[in-house]
């Protein structure tokens, strides 16, 4: 069983979900970083950690290539 998301990872997953709902496509690393006051590289690190936990998938070397898997019950917008 994968480890649960950290509070910051949960915030990032929620941000991605809201961005997709609003715009119809996922945010860039720069957009994630800007929203959280971190660098794009730090945002990539968070996404890699979340991907290892099975909550999202990323396509390497492609912008906006983030897909939520649906395995994020603990990161719902209701919490």
Short mmCIF file of N, CA and C in Angstrom, two decimals:
data_model
loop_
_atom_site.label_atom_id
_atom_site.label_comp_id
_atom_site.label_asym_id
_atom_site.label_seq_id
_atom_site.Cartn_x
_atom_site.Cartn_y
_atom_site.Cartn_z
N UNK A 1 0.85 -1.18 0.00
CA UNK A 1 0.00 0.00 0.00
C UNK A 1 0.89 1.24 0.00
N UNK A 2 0.65 2.18 -0.93
CA UNK A 2 1.50 3.37 -1.00
C UNK A 2 1.30 4.28 0.20
N UNK A 3 2.31 5.07 0.48
CA UNK A 3 2.22 6.03 1.57
C UNK A 3 1.19 7.10 1.21
N UNK A 4 0.53 7.68 2.22
CA UNK A 4 -0.42 8.77 1.94
C UNK A 4 0.33 10.02 1.49
N UNK A 5 -0.39 10.91 0.85
CA UNK A 5 0.19 12.17 0.42
C UNK A 5 0.48 13.06 1.62
N UNK A 6 1.53 13.84 1.50
CA UNK A 6 1.81 14.85 2.52
C UNK A 6 0.79 15.98 2.35
N UNK A 7 0.67 16.85 3.34
CA UNK A 7 -0.25 17.98 3.18
C UNK A 7 0.05 18.83 1.94
N UNK A 8 1.32 19.09 1.66
CA UNK A 8 1.70 19.88 0.48
C UNK A 8 1.33 19.15 -0.81
N UNK A 9 1.60 17.86 -0.85
CA UNK A 9 1.24 17.06 -2.03
C UNK A 9 -0.27 17.08 -2.25
N UNK A 10 -1.03 17.00 -1.18
CA UNK A 10 -2.48 17.08 -1.28
C UNK A 10 -2.91 18.42 -1.86
N UNK A 11 -2.28 19.50 -1.41
CA UNK A 11 -2.60 20.83 -1.93
C UNK A 11 -2.30 20.91 -3.43
N UNK A 12 -1.20 20.33 -3.84
CA UNK A 12 -0.82 20.37 -5.26
C UNK A 12 -1.80 19.56 -6.10
N UNK A 13 -2.20 18.39 -5.63
CA UNK A 13 -3.18 17.59 -6.36
C UNK A 13 -4.51 18.35 -6.47
N UNK A 14 -4.92 18.99 -5.41
CA UNK A 14 -6.15 19.78 -5.45
C UNK A 14 -6.04 20.92 -6.47
N UNK A 15 -4.88 21.58 -6.47
CA UNK A 15 -4.64 22.66 -7.43
C UNK A 15 -4.73 22.14 -8.86
N UNK A 16 -4.12 21.01 -9.12
CA UNK A 16 -4.17 20.42 -10.46
C UNK A 16 -5.61 20.10 -10.84
N UNK A 17 -6.34 19.49 -9.93
CA UNK A 17 -7.74 19.14 -10.21
C UNK A 17 -8.57 20.38 -10.53
N UNK A 18 -8.40 21.44 -9.72
CA UNK A 18 -9.15 22.68 -9.96
C UNK A 18 -8.75 23.32 -11.30
N UNK A 19 -7.47 23.29 -11.61
CA UNK A 19 -6.99 23.88 -12.86
C UNK A 19 -7.59 23.14 -14.05
N UNK A 20 -7.60 21.82 -13.99
CA UNK A 20 -8.18 21.03 -15.08
C UNK A 20 -9.68 21.33 -15.20
N UNK A 21 -10.38 21.42 -14.08
CA UNK A 21 -11.82 21.69 -14.11
C UNK A 21 -12.10 23.06 -14.71
N UNK A 22 -11.26 24.04 -14.41
CA UNK A 22 -11.48 25.40 -14.88
C UNK A 22 -11.06 25.61 -16.33
N UNK A 23 -9.90 25.04 -16.70
CA UNK A 23 -9.31 25.33 -18.01
C UNK A 23 -9.42 24.18 -19.02
N UNK A 24 -9.66 22.97 -18.53
CA UNK A 24 -9.77 21.82 -19.43
C UNK A 24 -8.44 21.14 -19.72
N UNK A 25 -7.37 21.60 -19.08
CA UNK A 25 -6.05 21.00 -19.26
C UNK A 25 -5.24 21.24 -17.99
N UNK A 26 -4.22 20.41 -17.76
CA UNK A 26 -3.43 20.55 -16.53
C UNK A 26 -2.50 21.76 -16.57
N UNK A 27 -2.05 22.20 -15.40
CA UNK A 27 -1.13 23.33 -15.33
C UNK A 27 0.29 22.92 -15.73
N UNK A 28 1.10 23.91 -16.06
CA UNK A 28 2.52 23.68 -16.29
C UNK A 28 3.24 23.65 -14.95
N UNK A 29 4.49 23.20 -14.96
CA UNK A 29 5.29 23.23 -13.74
C UNK A 29 5.47 24.68 -13.25
N UNK A 30 5.62 25.59 -14.18
CA UNK A 30 5.76 27.00 -13.81
C UNK A 30 4.51 27.52 -13.13
N UNK A 31 3.34 27.15 -13.63
CA UNK A 31 2.09 27.58 -13.00
C UNK A 31 1.94 26.99 -11.60
N UNK A 32 2.30 25.74 -11.44
CA UNK A 32 2.24 25.11 -10.12
C UNK A 32 3.20 25.83 -9.18
N UNK A 33 4.44 26.01 -9.64
CA UNK A 33 5.44 26.69 -8.82
C UNK A 33 5.01 28.09 -8.42
N UNK A 34 4.47 28.83 -9.37
CA UNK A 34 4.02 30.19 -9.11
C UNK A 34 2.93 30.22 -8.05
N UNK A 35 1.99 29.31 -8.14
CA UNK A 35 0.89 29.28 -7.18
C UNK A 35 1.37 28.95 -5.76
N UNK A 36 2.41 28.14 -5.66
CA UNK A 36 2.89 27.70 -4.34
C UNK A 36 4.16 28.42 -3.88
N UNK A 37 4.65 29.36 -4.70
CA UNK A 37 5.83 30.11 -4.30
C UNK A 37 7.10 29.26 -4.30
N UNK A 38 7.16 28.31 -5.23
CA UNK A 38 8.33 27.44 -5.35
C UNK A 38 8.81 27.46 -6.80
N UNK A 39 9.98 26.92 -7.05
CA UNK A 39 10.49 26.86 -8.42
C UNK A 39 9.80 25.75 -9.20
N UNK A 40 9.92 25.81 -10.51
CA UNK A 40 9.38 24.75 -11.36
C UNK A 40 10.07 23.42 -11.04
N UNK A 41 11.35 23.47 -10.72
CA UNK A 41 12.07 22.25 -10.37
C UNK A 41 11.52 21.63 -9.08
N UNK A 42 11.20 22.47 -8.11
CA UNK A 42 10.61 21.97 -6.86
C UNK A 42 9.23 21.39 -7.13
N UNK A 43 8.47 22.05 -8.01
CA UNK A 43 7.15 21.52 -8.37
C UNK A 43 7.30 20.15 -9.03
N UNK A 44 8.31 20.01 -9.89
CA UNK A 44 8.56 18.72 -10.54
C UNK A 44 8.89 17.65 -9.50
N UNK A 45 9.65 18.02 -8.49
CA UNK A 45 9.97 17.08 -7.42
C UNK A 45 8.74 16.61 -6.68
N UNK A 46 7.83 17.54 -6.41
CA UNK A 46 6.58 17.17 -5.75
C UNK A 46 5.76 16.24 -6.65
N UNK A 47 5.68 16.56 -7.94
CA UNK A 47 4.91 15.73 -8.86
C UNK A 47 5.52 14.34 -8.98
N UNK A 48 6.84 14.25 -8.99
CA UNK A 48 7.49 12.94 -9.04
C UNK A 48 7.13 12.10 -7.81
N UNK A 49 7.13 12.74 -6.65
CA UNK A 49 6.78 12.03 -5.42
C UNK A 49 5.32 11.58 -5.44
N UNK A 50 4.44 12.44 -5.94
CA UNK A 50 3.02 12.09 -6.02
C UNK A 50 2.82 10.96 -7.04
N UNK A 51 3.57 11.00 -8.14
CA UNK A 51 3.48 9.95 -9.15
C UNK A 51 3.91 8.60 -8.56
N UNK A 52 4.95 8.61 -7.75
CA UNK A 52 5.41 7.37 -7.11
C UNK A 52 4.35 6.78 -6.20
N UNK A 53 3.49 7.63 -5.68
CA UNK A 53 2.40 7.17 -4.81
C UNK A 53 1.17 6.76 -5.61
N UNK A 54 1.24 6.87 -6.95
CA UNK A 54 0.18 6.39 -7.81
C UNK A 54 -1.00 7.32 -8.01
N UNK A 55 -0.86 8.58 -7.62
CA UNK A 55 -1.98 9.51 -7.71
C UNK A 55 -2.03 10.22 -9.06
N UNK A 56 -0.89 10.31 -9.73
CA UNK A 56 -0.87 10.91 -11.05
C UNK A 56 0.19 10.24 -11.91
N UNK A 57 0.09 10.51 -13.22
CA UNK A 57 1.10 10.05 -14.17
C UNK A 57 1.60 11.27 -14.92
N UNK A 58 2.90 11.22 -15.29
CA UNK A 58 3.50 12.31 -16.07
C UNK A 58 4.17 11.73 -17.30
N UNK A 59 4.08 12.47 -18.40
CA UNK A 59 4.82 12.14 -19.61
C UNK A 59 6.11 12.96 -19.58
N UNK A 60 7.25 12.32 -19.68
CA UNK A 60 8.49 13.09 -19.64
C UNK A 60 8.64 13.99 -20.86
N UNK A 61 9.25 15.13 -20.64
CA UNK A 61 9.58 16.08 -21.71
C UNK A 61 8.37 16.62 -22.47
N UNK A 62 7.24 16.69 -21.83
CA UNK A 62 6.05 17.27 -22.44
C UNK A 62 5.41 18.25 -21.45
N UNK A 63 5.06 19.42 -21.96
CA UNK A 63 4.37 20.41 -21.12
C UNK A 63 2.94 19.94 -20.86
N UNK A 64 2.45 20.21 -19.68
CA UNK A 64 1.07 19.91 -19.29
C UNK A 64 0.73 18.42 -19.38
N UNK A 65 1.71 17.56 -19.32
CA UNK A 65 1.47 16.12 -19.45
C UNK A 65 1.28 15.48 -18.08
N UNK A 66 0.24 15.93 -17.38
CA UNK A 66 -0.10 15.42 -16.05
C UNK A 66 -1.49 14.80 -16.14
N UNK A 67 -1.61 13.56 -15.70
CA UNK A 67 -2.90 12.88 -15.68
C UNK A 67 -3.16 12.38 -14.27
N UNK A 68 -4.27 12.81 -13.67
CA UNK A 68 -4.64 12.29 -12.35
C UNK A 68 -5.22 10.90 -12.54
N UNK A 69 -4.85 9.97 -11.67
CA UNK A 69 -5.28 8.58 -11.82
C UNK A 69 -6.60 8.28 -11.13
N UNK A 70 -7.03 9.13 -10.22
CA UNK A 70 -8.23 8.86 -9.46
C UNK A 70 -7.94 8.16 -8.15
N UNK A 71 -6.68 7.82 -7.89
CA UNK A 71 -6.29 7.17 -6.63
C UNK A 71 -5.93 8.20 -5.58
N UNK A 72 -6.76 9.22 -5.45
CA UNK A 72 -6.44 10.32 -4.53
C UNK A 72 -7.60 10.66 -3.63
N UNK A 73 -8.27 9.66 -3.10
CA UNK A 73 -9.43 9.89 -2.24
C UNK A 73 -9.15 10.85 -1.10
N UNK A 74 -7.93 10.82 -0.57
CA UNK A 74 -7.57 11.66 0.55
C UNK A 74 -7.22 13.08 0.10
N UNK A 75 -7.33 13.37 -1.18
CA UNK A 75 -7.01 14.69 -1.68
C UNK A 75 -8.23 15.33 -2.36
N UNK A 76 -9.40 14.98 -1.89
CA UNK A 76 -10.61 15.52 -2.52
C UNK A 76 -10.77 16.98 -2.14
N UNK A 77 -11.53 17.71 -2.97
CA UNK A 77 -11.75 19.14 -2.70
C UNK A 77 -12.66 19.36 -1.52
N UNK A 78 -13.30 18.33 -1.03
CA UNK A 78 -14.23 18.46 0.09
C UNK A 78 -13.51 18.62 1.41
N UNK A 79 -12.25 18.21 1.49
CA UNK A 79 -11.51 18.27 2.75
C UNK A 79 -10.96 19.65 2.99
#
